[in-house]
Coordinates of C-alpha atoms in Angstrom, one line a residue:
M37 CA 152.8 150.7 144.4
I38 CA 152.2 153.2 142.1
S39 CA 149.7 156.3 142.4
N40 CA 147.1 156.2 140.4
E41 CA 146.2 160.2 140.6
N42 CA 150.1 160.5 139.0
S43 CA 150.5 158.1 136.7
E44 CA 146.8 158.6 134.8
R45 CA 147.5 161.8 133.6
L46 CA 150.8 160.5 131.6
F47 CA 148.2 159.0 128.8
K48 CA 145.9 160.5 126.6
N49 CA 142.4 159.2 127.5
T50 CA 141.0 159.9 123.7
I51 CA 142.9 157.3 121.0
K52 CA 142.9 158.8 117.7
Y53 CA 143.8 157.3 114.5
S54 CA 143.4 157.6 110.8
R55 CA 139.9 155.6 109.9
K56 CA 142.3 153.9 107.4
L57 CA 144.4 152.1 110.3
P58 CA 141.1 149.4 110.9
E59 CA 140.4 149.4 106.9
M60 CA 144.0 148.1 106.1
F61 CA 145.5 146.6 109.5
S62 CA 144.5 144.0 111.7
T63 CA 146.0 141.7 114.3
D64 CA 145.1 138.5 115.5
D65 CA 142.0 137.4 117.8
V66 CA 144.3 138.1 120.7
S67 CA 143.3 138.2 124.3
A68 CA 141.5 141.6 126.1
I69 CA 145.0 142.0 127.8
A70 CA 146.8 142.4 124.7
E71 CA 144.0 144.6 122.9
N72 CA 144.2 146.9 126.1
M73 CA 148.0 147.4 125.7
T74 CA 148.3 147.7 121.7
Y75 CA 145.8 150.0 121.2
G76 CA 146.9 152.0 124.1
I77 CA 150.4 152.3 122.5
L78 CA 148.8 153.3 119.2
G79 CA 147.0 155.9 121.1
E80 CA 150.6 157.4 122.6
L81 CA 152.4 157.0 119.1
R82 CA 150.2 160.2 118.1
D83 CA 152.4 162.2 120.5
R84 CA 155.6 160.0 120.8
Y85 CA 156.3 159.4 117.0
N86 CA 158.9 161.5 115.4
D87 CA 161.1 161.4 112.4
N88 CA 161.4 157.3 112.4
K89 CA 162.9 157.8 115.7
P90 CA 162.5 154.7 118.2
V91 CA 159.9 154.9 120.8
V92 CA 160.5 153.4 124.4
F93 CA 157.8 152.1 126.7
S94 CA 158.9 150.8 130.6
Y95 CA 157.0 147.8 131.3
N96 CA 155.2 149.6 133.9
E97 CA 153.7 152.3 131.1
L98 CA 152.8 149.1 129.2
A99 CA 150.9 148.1 132.6
E100 CA 149.7 151.4 133.1
L101 CA 148.2 151.7 129.4
G102 CA 146.6 148.4 129.6
D103 CA 145.0 149.3 132.9
L104 CA 146.3 146.1 134.3
W105 CA 145.9 146.9 138.0
I106 CA 145.4 144.4 140.8
Y107 CA 142.7 145.7 144.2
R108 CA 143.8 144.5 147.5
K109 CA 142.8 145.5 150.9
D110 CA 145.2 147.4 153.4
K111 CA 145.3 146.9 157.0
N112 CA 143.0 149.0 157.4
N113 CA 140.3 147.6 155.3
E114 CA 141.0 150.2 152.5
I115 CA 141.5 149.2 148.8
K116 CA 144.7 149.9 147.6
K117 CA 145.9 149.1 143.9
E118 CA 148.9 148.1 142.4
L119 CA 150.5 147.3 139.0
Y120 CA 150.9 143.7 137.7
N121 CA 154.2 142.0 138.3
G122 CA 156.3 139.4 138.7
N123 CA 154.7 136.6 136.3
R124 CA 151.7 138.0 135.8
L125 CA 153.2 140.9 134.1
Q126 CA 155.1 138.8 132.1
N127 CA 152.4 136.6 130.7
A128 CA 151.0 139.9 129.7
I129 CA 154.0 141.2 127.9
Y130 CA 154.3 137.7 125.7
E131 CA 150.5 138.2 125.0
L132 CA 151.4 141.8 123.8
N133 CA 154.3 140.4 121.8
D134 CA 151.9 138.3 119.4
A135 CA 149.4 141.0 119.4
L136 CA 152.3 143.3 118.2
I137 CA 154.4 140.8 115.6
N138 CA 150.6 140.1 113.9
F139 CA 149.5 143.4 113.5
S140 CA 149.9 143.6 109.6
Y141 CA 148.2 145.0 106.5
Y142 CA 147.8 141.5 103.7
K143 CA 147.4 142.0 100.5
V144 CA 146.8 138.9 98.3
L145 CA 148.8 138.7 94.6
E146 CA 147.8 135.1 93.7
L147 CA 145.7 132.5 94.5
K148 CA 146.1 128.6 94.7
D149 CA 143.4 126.2 93.5
D150 CA 141.5 125.8 96.4
G151 CA 141.2 129.2 96.9
S152 CA 144.1 129.7 100.0
P153 CA 146.6 132.7 98.7
K154 CA 149.9 131.6 97.0
S155 CA 151.4 135.1 97.0
W156 CA 151.3 137.9 99.1
V157 CA 152.4 141.1 100.8
S158 CA 152.6 141.3 104.2
T159 CA 153.3 144.6 105.7
N160 CA 153.4 145.0 109.4
I161 CA 153.1 147.8 111.0
F162 CA 156.0 148.2 113.1
N163 CA 159.3 147.7 111.7
K164 CA 161.0 147.3 115.0
I165 CA 159.5 145.5 118.1
Y166 CA 162.7 144.7 120.5
F167 CA 161.4 143.5 124.2
N168 CA 164.3 144.2 126.5
G169 CA 163.7 141.8 129.8
S170 CA 166.9 143.1 131.6
E171 CA 165.8 146.9 131.1
K172 CA 161.9 146.1 131.2
K173 CA 161.3 147.9 128.2
L174 CA 159.7 147.8 124.8
T175 CA 161.5 149.4 122.1
L176 CA 159.2 150.1 118.7
T177 CA 159.8 151.8 115.5
L178 CA 156.9 152.2 112.7
N179 CA 157.3 150.3 109.5
E180 CA 158.6 153.3 106.6
S181 CA 156.6 151.5 104.0
E182 CA 154.2 153.0 101.5
V183 CA 151.1 151.3 101.9
V184 CA 149.1 153.4 99.3
P185 CA 151.1 154.5 96.6
E186 CA 151.2 158.1 95.0
Q187 CA 148.2 158.6 92.1
K188 CA 148.8 160.6 89.4
D189 CA 146.0 161.8 86.5
V190 CA 146.8 161.1 82.7
N191 CA 148.8 164.4 82.3
G192 CA 151.5 163.3 85.2
N193 CA 150.1 165.6 87.6
V194 CA 149.7 164.1 91.3
I195 CA 146.2 164.0 92.5
Q196 CA 147.0 161.8 95.9
K197 CA 150.1 161.8 97.7
A198 CA 151.4 158.5 98.7
L199 CA 150.6 157.3 102.1
Y200 CA 152.9 155.9 104.6
V201 CA 151.9 153.9 107.7
K202 CA 153.4 156.6 110.1
D203 CA 150.4 159.0 108.2
L204 CA 147.7 156.7 109.8
L205 CA 148.5 157.9 113.4
N206 CA 150.4 161.5 112.8
S207 CA 148.6 164.4 111.3
D208 CA 149.4 167.9 111.8
D209 CA 146.0 168.9 111.3
W210 CA 143.6 165.9 112.1
S211 CA 140.6 168.2 111.4
K212 CA 141.6 167.5 107.5
V213 CA 141.9 163.7 108.3
K214 CA 139.1 161.0 108.4
H215 CA 139.7 159.8 112.1
L216 CA 138.1 157.8 114.7
Q217 CA 139.0 158.7 118.3
Y218 CA 137.3 156.8 121.4
N219 CA 138.1 156.9 125.4
R220 CA 141.4 154.5 126.1
K221 CA 139.7 153.7 129.5
I222 CA 136.3 152.8 128.5
N223 CA 137.9 150.3 125.9
N224 CA 140.1 148.9 128.5
R225 CA 137.6 148.4 131.6
L226 CA 135.2 146.4 128.9
T227 CA 135.6 143.0 130.3
S228 CA 134.8 141.1 126.8
K229 CA 137.3 141.4 124.1
Y230 CA 134.3 141.5 122.0
S231 CA 132.9 144.5 123.9
K232 CA 135.7 146.5 123.0
R233 CA 136.0 145.5 119.4
L234 CA 132.5 146.7 119.0
Y235 CA 132.6 150.0 120.8
R236 CA 135.8 150.8 118.7
F237 CA 133.5 149.8 115.9
L238 CA 130.2 151.9 117.1
S239 CA 133.2 154.6 117.9
E240 CA 133.6 155.4 114.0
Y241 CA 130.0 156.1 113.2
R242 CA 129.0 157.8 116.9
S243 CA 127.4 160.2 114.5
F244 CA 125.6 158.1 112.2
P245 CA 124.7 155.0 113.1
V246 CA 123.7 153.6 109.4
G247 CA 127.3 153.7 108.2
T248 CA 127.1 150.4 110.5
K249 CA 125.6 148.4 108.2
M250 CA 127.8 145.6 106.4
K251 CA 127.7 142.3 105.2
I252 CA 128.1 139.9 108.1
E253 CA 130.7 138.0 106.7
I254 CA 133.2 140.7 107.1
F255 CA 131.9 141.9 110.1
D256 CA 132.5 138.5 111.7
K257 CA 136.3 138.9 110.2
K258 CA 137.4 142.3 110.3
I259 CA 135.2 143.5 113.4
L260 CA 134.2 140.7 115.9
K261 CA 137.6 138.1 114.7
I262 CA 135.0 135.3 115.1
Y263 CA 135.9 133.5 111.4
R264 CA 138.9 132.8 109.6
P265 CA 138.4 130.7 106.3
K266 CA 141.1 128.9 104.8
S267 CA 141.5 131.3 101.6
E268 CA 142.7 134.2 104.2
T269 CA 145.2 132.3 106.1
Y270 CA 148.7 133.0 106.0
G271 CA 151.8 131.4 107.0
K272 CA 151.3 129.3 110.2
Q273 CA 147.8 130.8 110.6
K274 CA 145.1 128.3 111.0
P275 CA 141.3 128.7 109.7
F276 CA 138.6 129.0 112.6
D277 CA 134.9 129.4 112.8
N278 CA 133.3 130.6 116.0
R279 CA 130.1 132.3 114.2
K280 CA 128.1 130.0 116.1
N281 CA 128.9 132.1 119.2
R282 CA 128.2 135.3 117.5
A283 CA 125.0 136.1 119.3
A284 CA 126.2 135.2 123.0
F285 CA 129.2 137.9 122.1
L286 CA 127.1 140.7 120.9
K287 CA 124.3 139.9 123.5
K288 CA 127.2 140.5 126.0
A289 CA 129.0 143.4 124.2
I290 CA 125.6 144.9 123.9
K291 CA 124.8 144.9 127.5
E292 CA 128.3 146.1 128.8
I293 CA 128.2 149.1 126.3
S294 CA 125.0 149.9 127.3
E295 CA 125.6 149.8 131.0
L296 CA 128.3 152.7 130.1
K297 CA 127.6 155.8 132.4
T298 CA 128.6 159.1 133.4
E299 CA 129.5 159.5 137.3
D300 CA 125.9 161.5 137.3
G301 CA 124.1 158.5 136.0
G302 CA 124.2 160.0 132.3
Q303 CA 124.5 156.7 129.7
I304 CA 126.5 157.1 127.4
V305 CA 125.4 154.7 124.5
K306 CA 121.4 154.6 124.6
N307 CA 119.4 152.5 122.8
L308 CA 122.1 150.0 121.6
D309 CA 120.3 147.0 119.3
V310 CA 121.3 144.8 116.6
I311 CA 119.4 144.1 113.4
Y312 CA 120.1 141.1 111.0
H313 CA 119.2 141.4 107.1
R314 CA 118.3 138.3 105.9
V315 CA 118.7 137.2 101.6
G316 CA 116.5 134.1 101.3
N317 CA 116.7 132.2 104.7
K318 CA 120.1 133.6 105.6
N319 CA 121.6 136.3 107.3
H320 CA 123.1 138.6 104.6
S321 CA 124.3 141.8 106.5
I322 CA 124.1 142.9 109.6
E323 CA 123.2 146.8 111.1
F324 CA 123.6 148.2 114.7
T325 CA 121.2 151.3 115.9
F326 CA 121.7 153.6 118.9
T327 CA 121.6 157.0 119.7
P328 CA 124.6 159.0 118.6
F329 CA 126.8 159.7 121.2
K330 CA 130.1 162.0 122.5
L331 CA 129.8 161.7 126.1
D332 CA 132.8 159.1 126.0
I333 CA 135.2 161.8 124.3
S334 CA 133.6 165.2 125.3
S335 CA 135.5 167.7 127.2
D336 CA 132.6 167.5 129.6
L337 CA 134.7 164.4 130.9
N338 CA 136.9 166.7 132.1
K339 CA 134.7 167.4 135.1
R340 CA 132.9 164.3 135.0
R341 CA 133.5 160.4 135.8
I342 CA 132.4 157.5 133.8
S343 CA 131.1 154.4 135.7
K344 CA 129.4 151.2 134.7
D345 CA 126.3 150.6 136.7
N346 CA 127.8 151.7 140.4
H347 CA 131.8 151.1 140.0
H348 CA 133.8 153.9 138.7
L349 CA 135.4 153.7 135.3
I350 CA 137.5 156.3 134.8
P351 CA 138.8 158.8 137.3
A352 CA 138.7 162.5 135.9
P353 CA 141.7 163.7 134.0
E354 CA 143.0 166.9 134.9
Q355 CA 142.8 167.7 131.1
I356 CA 141.9 166.1 128.3
H357 CA 142.5 167.6 124.5
T358 CA 140.2 166.1 122.0
H359 CA 139.9 167.3 118.1
S360 CA 136.1 167.0 116.5
F361 CA 135.7 165.9 113.2
P362 CA 134.1 169.0 111.2
T363 CA 130.8 168.4 109.6
P364 CA 130.9 171.1 106.9
T365 CA 127.9 173.3 107.0
L366 CA 126.1 175.3 104.3
E367 CA 126.0 179.2 104.5
H368 CA 123.1 180.6 104.8
N369 CA 123.7 183.3 101.8
D370 CA 125.2 180.4 99.5
E371 CA 123.5 180.5 96.0
E372 CA 122.8 176.7 95.9
N373 CA 120.6 176.7 99.0
T374 CA 118.0 179.1 97.1
K375 CA 117.8 176.5 94.0
E376 CA 114.5 174.2 94.1
L377 CA 115.0 171.2 96.4
S378 CA 113.9 169.1 93.2
E379 CA 117.2 169.9 91.2
I380 CA 119.2 169.2 94.0
D381 CA 117.4 166.3 94.8
I382 CA 118.2 164.9 90.9
D383 CA 121.7 165.6 91.0
A384 CA 122.3 164.5 94.2
Q385 CA 120.3 161.1 93.6
N386 CA 122.2 160.8 90.6
V387 CA 125.7 160.5 92.6
I388 CA 124.0 158.5 95.4
D389 CA 122.8 156.0 92.6
Y390 CA 126.2 155.9 90.9
I391 CA 128.2 155.1 94.1
N392 CA 125.1 152.3 94.8
Y393 CA 126.1 150.8 91.3
F394 CA 130.0 150.9 92.1
W395 CA 129.2 149.2 95.5
S396 CA 127.0 146.3 93.7
I397 CA 129.3 145.4 91.3
T398 CA 131.3 142.1 92.1
F399 CA 132.8 139.3 90.1
N400 CA 132.5 135.5 89.9
K401 CA 135.2 133.8 87.8
S402 CA 133.7 130.9 86.2
L403 CA 135.6 127.3 85.4
Q404 CA 136.2 129.0 82.0
G405 CA 138.1 132.0 83.4
Y406 CA 135.2 134.4 82.5
L407 CA 134.5 137.3 85.1
N408 CA 130.9 137.0 85.7
H409 CA 129.0 140.1 86.8
I410 CA 126.8 139.2 90.0
S411 CA 124.4 141.7 91.6
L412 CA 123.8 142.5 95.0
R413 CA 120.8 143.7 96.7
E414 CA 121.7 145.9 98.9
S415 CA 122.9 149.5 98.5
V416 CA 125.9 151.6 100.6
I417 CA 123.9 154.5 100.9
Q418 CA 120.4 154.5 102.1
F419 CA 119.4 158.2 102.8
P420 CA 118.5 159.7 99.9
H421 CA 115.8 161.8 100.7
D422 CA 117.3 164.0 103.8
K423 CA 117.5 167.5 102.3
E424 CA 120.5 168.7 104.3
I425 CA 122.5 165.7 102.7
L426 CA 121.3 166.4 99.4
K427 CA 122.6 170.2 99.3
L428 CA 125.9 169.2 100.6
I429 CA 126.6 166.7 97.9
K430 CA 124.9 169.3 95.3
K431 CA 127.7 172.1 96.5
R432 CA 130.6 169.6 95.6
L433 CA 129.3 168.8 92.3
K434 CA 130.1 171.7 90.3
N435 CA 133.8 171.3 89.5
G436 CA 134.6 167.8 90.6
V437 CA 135.5 166.7 94.1
P438 CA 138.0 164.6 95.5
V439 CA 136.9 161.6 97.5
E440 CA 138.6 162.3 100.6
T441 CA 136.5 166.0 101.1
L442 CA 133.4 164.5 99.6
M443 CA 134.0 162.3 103.0
A444 CA 134.6 165.1 105.4
V445 CA 130.9 165.3 105.2
T446 CA 130.1 163.4 108.5
E447 CA 127.1 161.3 107.2
M448 CA 129.2 160.0 104.1
K449 CA 131.2 158.2 106.1
A450 CA 129.7 155.0 105.3
I451 CA 130.5 155.2 102.2
D452 CA 134.2 154.3 102.8
W453 CA 134.0 151.8 105.2
L454 CA 131.4 150.2 103.3
Y455 CA 133.6 150.2 100.1
L456 CA 135.1 146.8 100.7
N457 CA 134.7 145.2 97.3
T458 CA 138.3 144.4 96.3
T459 CA 137.8 144.4 92.5
M460 CA 136.5 148.3 93.2
M461 CA 138.8 149.2 95.0
E462 CA 141.8 148.2 92.9
F463 CA 140.6 149.3 89.8
F464 CA 137.6 151.8 90.4
K465 CA 138.5 154.1 92.8
P466 CA 140.1 157.3 91.0
S467 CA 140.7 160.6 93.5
V468 CA 137.9 162.1 91.8
I469 CA 134.7 160.8 91.1
F470 CA 133.0 164.0 90.5
G471 CA 132.7 166.9 88.0
K472 CA 132.3 167.3 84.1
N473 CA 136.2 167.3 83.6
F474 CA 137.9 164.0 84.5
P475 CA 140.1 162.2 82.2
E476 CA 141.7 160.4 85.3
Y477 CA 138.3 158.4 85.9
Q478 CA 138.1 157.6 82.3
A479 CA 141.8 156.5 82.1
F480 CA 141.1 154.1 85.1
I481 CA 138.0 152.7 83.0
Q482 CA 139.3 152.3 79.7
A483 CA 142.7 150.3 81.4
F484 CA 140.3 148.2 82.7
L485 CA 138.5 147.5 79.9
N486 CA 142.1 146.8 77.5
K487 CA 143.2 144.6 80.7
N488 CA 140.3 142.5 81.0
E489 CA 137.8 142.7 77.8
K490 CA 138.6 139.3 77.0
Y491 CA 137.1 138.0 80.5
L492 CA 134.1 140.0 80.7
V493 CA 131.1 138.0 79.5
N494 CA 129.3 140.0 76.6
D495 CA 125.9 139.4 75.3
L496 CA 122.7 140.9 74.3
N497 CA 121.1 140.9 77.8
K498 CA 122.2 144.3 79.4
D499 CA 120.4 144.1 82.4
K500 CA 122.6 141.0 83.7
D501 CA 125.7 141.9 82.0
F502 CA 128.3 143.8 83.4
Y503 CA 129.0 147.5 82.2
I504 CA 131.3 150.2 83.1
P505 CA 129.6 153.9 82.7
I506 CA 132.2 155.9 81.2
N507 CA 129.5 158.7 81.4
G508 CA 128.3 159.3 84.9
P509 CA 125.2 161.2 86.7
W510 CA 127.4 164.5 85.9
D511 CA 126.3 164.1 81.9
T512 CA 122.5 163.8 83.4
K513 CA 121.2 167.7 82.2

């Protein structure tokens, strides 16, 4: 039997990793137990991973990370707990194996006539996964692959360093990395795997609920994992569709998450609800509303326990180290703040319109091989009248700003997550999108035009025709 008090302090209660990790990598629709251990491992790699050296977890550590405890009454009728063991633990290890070997990033290179993948690149997050049953240990080595290549401008200057798998889990300064964080034990103790997935998703937008809005098909595939069409199956994977149960899954998840409270009764996620946005007679997008929350990762947890109803959920740890994501603030003496809001409003609104335009671009390939532009009815940014946000954007426009810097504004995080248009991601996302001088952007656009001009539909109806703005909002004055 293992003492809970001594073992719990071995691990971080706050799991943290780059926001690019869930955007790029995903495991299959695995069990709740497998998810507990998998994400517990990811949280620990932040501290253990170094210079491509293997990381070793004992089976007991894996069970603790997943909160796999058995509760029993002793002779004195007191409740004692012990970790999974025997066949119960072995079955959990099998489930973990299935989760880890499928934790991958797929990039489709070529499609068959029926729309299913013909050629693709698969990158597993781990280069080595070794379960040693004799020693009851798991050895992991992160993949050393480059997942995003180095980017250079037209003059050969490096404008964005290459991104490797290890960069998604490790950082010398997390304040400079867009990341999400959430409480491991809350994630573990939510009984439904759909509750866990929704909790992690909400945690990404904990300070900005509007950012949760996304196309419902993407939500079903990437967040709840209840839908996999044939066009997105690889190897031995099989398509599945459990969308008819979405409402039931979400009802339970919202109930579970809403019941999370601190020991003194403070509700962690307040006013949680779901909104379906319809186009015609179909649900087109989904959005979650809630009051911004932070009690689950607050340093105040050093003194509090978290409970679900009247049952303890998390013993108070001795120490929790958290790194809050910085929100840029405006200096009171900033010259930009003295300008009329109308000028700020115009410039910032132009930028918002520009990003919304890029978000709206999508293609439909005709039988003749032409790419027709299809206009969407929604925008990625829906807060054009927030004065403080407009000031923050305006302040960063003068000489051009890297995308990463702009996204450091907490309220702007939605852009990156909702920027899921694969065509745009591949061709239209230069590292610098604002400023008067940016030959890199024009090079991106011109290269795309040269490569795809014969496929683009050109006619006199400019309202319906696809166009690419070589000149942007920076040239409006």
